[in-house]
Amino acid sequence: MSFTSPEEYMKHRDVLIEEDRSLRREYMTARLRSPLEVKADEIVRKLRAKEAETIWKEEHPEILHPFPGMEFLTGKKLIEKTKIFKVLSKMPKGALLHAHFDGTVNTSFLLKLALEQPAIHVRVPEPLTAQNISSILPEFQPLPAQSFNLQGPSLTSSDYTTNTWVNIATAREQFDKSLGGPEGFDKWVIDSMMISPAEAYGTHNTVYKIWRKFTSTFIVSRGIIRFMPVFKQYIKQFLKSSIEDGIMYVEPRVNFLYKSMFGADGMDTVMHREMLQTFDEVIQELKSDLKKQGQENRFFGARIIYSTIKFITPDELNWYTEDCIALKKEFPHLIAGFDLVGDENELRPIIDYIEPLLRFRERQAEEGVDIPFILHAGETLGDGNTADDNVYDAILLGTKRIGHGFSIVKHPKLMEICRERGIALEVCPISNEILRLTSSMPMHPLPIMLNNGVPVALSSDDPSVFGNMGLTYDYFQVLVASEVTGLSTLGALARDSIEFSSMDLEQKDRARAAWETAWKEFLEYIAYRSGSPSAVDLVFATSHHLPTTTTSPLPLPGLLPDADTNRKRSRSPSDGDTKQYKRANTGVGPSDASHSNGAGSSVERDNMTSDATKNTSATDDNAASTPGSNRSEKQKEDGAGSSGDSGDTRGASSSGDPSSLTTAPTVPPSANIHMRCLIVTQDASIIIGKGGSHVNEIREKSGARVMVSESIPGNPERILNVSGPLDAVSKAFGLIVRRINDEPFDVPSVPGSRAVTIKFMIPNSRMGSVIGKGGSKIKEIQDASGARLNASEGMLPGSTERVLSVAGVADAIHIATYYIGTILIEAQERMPSSSHSSYRPSSNSSRRPTQGGSSYTPGYSHHIHGPPHNAPQQLQTQQIYIPNDLVGCIIGKGGSKINEIRHMSASQIKIMEPGATGVGPNGAPGGGEGERLVVITGQPANIQMAVQLLYHRLEQEKQKQLRAQQQSSASPSN
């Protein structure tokens, strides 16, 4: 295209920009904006530009690299000082459509409620000290009056007995002065219910790790919230604080996972219908109070999205869908929809529940109710993994809205469907950033969604955990991070929140009218009463604040509502500078991919929290305890009936069969070995293949057992485990390289074949044997195989292992692996390794927890040639005992409950055989008659979480048995 003049060029430029922006949701309303809105929008834009210079370009001692839309937890206090934030705090926000109810009230206020209840008690797994307080979480629970403990001892006393319940107020008063006294108790509790800057941007700076911290906050708070006297006050505070921030309607997701909650008597007997009755009562009381004050147009009510968590089984989901239908029939005005929640990267995908979900729709038709799906989907960095695929299933199931939808920008067709069908995305900018889906707001995909015309409702997700109470913080981050976005854009987002809510038509009409009136008043305030941009900091009217009689109570002295906002973050070596602003590069890696974990998959995988602690590349004299060592049994298990002769590449190799080379050490080809290596996620997907087809073929042709570990979001590496006879293991690695290179299995490597690097994980105690004196062994392997070997200098973080990189074509890897395995087997026979006893069990290992070295688990930053960075804590082991008659409730049907606890706690949990005993504090056997030993291995905080979950499960079962006994005794005898 040629232009004859700059004027003509500018004309075409304006047309192109207009065409591009015509897809945006606010385009039509922007063309019809009133002069008032145009003026207010211009004032806010000028104010934003001014603060970009006067605030975000300035140096701040407490913030090393400020920029608009920066990491929220680091910049929160600076955000609150801006004039734009003060303006937006008065904006009418419409509806809040995505918030998890148990994460919506300020943690200081929740602690205040707990301290007012004598029934609320707290316990810990060991006495608190300065050394362990940061890794131990409080566990709360209401108790019946006869079980109250108002005396102590203190949680910080050496006399405290493990897991003894102590009244919360007593525990606070008795808290040791060296740990801060009562104020120290408050800080400890509040920190356990929130995410700090140091955690989000330092110690937990990946999706996988931050979700572990995130999940733990709810484990702490739920023991308080699930108490009816607190529950009612919690509802009231959530609604009041929402109204104060200009929110006129809410649709919280309420978690119905627990089938009952604790009543005022301290008994776990309150059913779901009573919870909804209380919810309804609070809503009506608040509406009545506002009407008496002539402010009824400030609040149009609330409806609940019934939710449960995606670690339940498909069969268990049937109970919840029936419960939801029953509640909808009794409370039709309260139930807005149905959702499945939880970490999409780790828990079950929607497709696993397709049968009960389709049946749920049929049952609604039978019962004459309408409960739309409002499903979480696409809260992931993945592109084509199961979490990303959830968006397809949500749309096919007819979801009314999509929770998050972060990954939908990778799917143009799905964005088109959302635009055309009016499927709104509930976007939670601050949540996405803190949970490490994006490093900052300027990197968030929201502009892509808006530019494609997808309807969006801004939401806060879990403000009690993140500290973004209300919606002002999220609106602020969106406004300052985009030059295109202006006040009119925020108005369009607020309008859409009403439009895509679950209010009925009459209610929506009234809400729209009330919002438009409030919006006009807001624009007038900016355009006229606040004057010029420099005068926007005048004292603001309190038109969006409740009267003094209904405002939130102030926190108790010593409580720290912003306890997590005053920490500084040092500049990391990876931080980079942009042209205008210094921006922290704190995001996770570009890949979050994982493959399907569907029930139909035949791919075998290690549990990272259990198998990752085992030795690598160690031999095992006991074939029965080594995966794949018993050829006949394992071939039956894997469907590998052949002996592995077909497709053997060794005979065709130019180097010949490695087992017959004259220079090779003489080791029986039947010697068993377990070898592990690190592989990138992309190669792991190739090795596995669709439905496990590739890995099954490798198993069949090699006769080895091949397993790929689960992926860890935010980490590009996974662990490949290969075990069995040495000749089968070495052959398997050759086939793996051929699969990665997409080469035939039955022809030799040819010139031009791509070299692949296999990163074997070798125990440090064995690396010297592999290297040889002066590197002699490595040279011998390289000369015989044609592969290149390189041994790392340092051990992997938190591990006794080093990396041996072997690079070459398939045949070279095959031969080199055989040589390496032979050396490891000989070394093991000469000097068995006591530090890796999990691969060479001692005679009493079945009765005692395994001791020895740890293994590297992907998920931590690691530098092979330098010191470890953010290395994990040393793994620890804890023993507990549970009654024999309650073991079944811990395990669950098909192991579902114990696996759920393992997953949630990221711990290795082993229930020992009857009769197994641990070692008590004095060295004597622990436990008693009728008790079963449970061994938990992991990091201290994870062990504690596992213990809490196990005890909670036991308490649930005891309460269930108690209720059954009460019902039985109450029934008339025949």
mmCIF file of N, CA and C in Angstrom, residues 82-84 86-87 525-526 528-542:
data_model
loop_
_atom_site.group_PDB
_atom_site.id
_atom_site.type_symbol
_atom_site.label_atom_id
_atom_site.label_comp_id
_atom_site.label_asym_id
_atom_site.label_seq_id
_atom_site.Cartn_x
_atom_site.Cartn_y
_atom_site.Cartn_z
ATOM 1 N N THR A 82 -1.916 6.108 45.918
ATOM 2 C CA THR A 82 -2.155 6.837 44.673
ATOM 3 C C THR A 82 -3.525 7.487 44.672
ATOM 4 N N LYS A 83 -3.665 8.547 43.879
ATOM 5 C CA LYS A 83 -4.949 9.235 43.745
ATOM 6 C C LYS A 83 -5.920 8.403 42.921
ATOM 7 N N ILE A 84 -5.394 7.660 41.942
ATOM 8 C CA ILE A 84 -6.283 6.805 41.134
ATOM 9 C C ILE A 84 -6.968 5.772 42.015
ATOM 10 N N LYS A 86 -7.745 6.073 45.130
ATOM 11 C CA LYS A 86 -8.789 6.756 45.905
ATOM 12 C C LYS A 86 -10.012 7.026 45.038
ATOM 13 N N VAL A 87 -9.778 7.366 43.772
ATOM 14 C CA VAL A 87 -10.907 7.580 42.857
ATOM 15 C C VAL A 87 -11.682 6.281 42.649
ATOM 16 N N TYR A 525 -18.723 13.498 40.041
ATOM 17 C CA TYR A 525 -17.753 13.769 41.101
ATOM 18 C C TYR A 525 -16.363 13.998 40.511
ATOM 19 N N ILE A 526 -15.954 13.110 39.582
ATOM 20 C CA ILE A 526 -14.625 13.245 38.976
ATOM 21 C C ILE A 526 -14.544 14.510 38.129
ATOM 22 N N TYR A 528 -16.464 17.338 38.013
ATOM 23 C CA TYR A 528 -16.782 18.669 38.522
ATOM 24 C C TYR A 528 -16.322 18.883 39.955
ATOM 25 N N ARG A 529 -16.726 17.995 40.836
ATOM 26 C CA ARG A 529 -16.435 18.243 42.250
ATOM 27 C C ARG A 529 -14.964 18.084 42.585
ATOM 28 N N SER A 530 -14.267 17.225 41.840
ATOM 29 C CA SER A 530 -12.843 17.047 42.139
ATOM 30 C C SER A 530 -11.987 18.037 41.380
ATOM 31 N N GLY A 531 -12.564 18.714 40.374
ATOM 32 C CA GLY A 531 -11.835 19.746 39.654
ATOM 33 C C GLY A 531 -10.810 19.173 38.704
ATOM 34 N N SER A 532 -9.681 19.843 38.570
ATOM 35 C CA SER A 532 -8.640 19.441 37.622
ATOM 36 C C SER A 532 -7.926 18.202 38.117
ATOM 37 N N PRO A 533 -7.115 17.569 37.252
ATOM 38 C CA PRO A 533 -6.396 16.366 37.676
ATOM 39 C C PRO A 533 -5.574 16.566 38.926
ATOM 40 N N SER A 534 -5.024 17.752 39.112
ATOM 41 C CA SER A 534 -4.199 17.985 40.294
ATOM 42 C C SER A 534 -5.019 18.096 41.557
ATOM 43 N N ALA A 535 -6.350 18.202 41.391
ATOM 44 C CA ALA A 535 -7.202 18.360 42.571
ATOM 45 C C ALA A 535 -7.994 17.106 42.884
ATOM 46 N N VAL A 536 -7.666 16.014 42.193
ATOM 47 C CA VAL A 536 -8.415 14.784 42.428
ATOM 48 C C VAL A 536 -8.132 14.219 43.806
ATOM 49 N N ASP A 537 -7.130 14.736 44.493
ATOM 50 C CA ASP A 537 -6.828 14.233 45.827
ATOM 51 C C ASP A 537 -7.590 14.978 46.909
ATOM 52 N N LEU A 538 -8.583 15.796 46.519
ATOM 53 C CA LEU A 538 -9.408 16.437 47.534
ATOM 54 C C LEU A 538 -10.148 15.389 48.330
ATOM 55 N N VAL A 539 -10.639 15.763 49.483
ATOM 56 C CA VAL A 539 -11.366 14.807 50.321
ATOM 57 C C VAL A 539 -12.570 14.290 49.546
ATOM 58 N N PHE A 540 -12.679 12.945 49.481
ATOM 59 C CA PHE A 540 -13.759 12.359 48.696
ATOM 60 C C PHE A 540 -15.011 12.191 49.554
ATOM 61 N N ALA A 541 -16.150 12.270 48.865
ATOM 62 C CA ALA A 541 -17.418 11.995 49.545
ATOM 63 C C ALA A 541 -17.483 10.513 49.871
ATOM 64 N N THR A 542 -18.287 10.143 50.838
ATOM 65 C CA THR A 542 -18.381 8.740 51.249
ATOM 66 C C THR A 542 -19.667 8.120 50.748
#
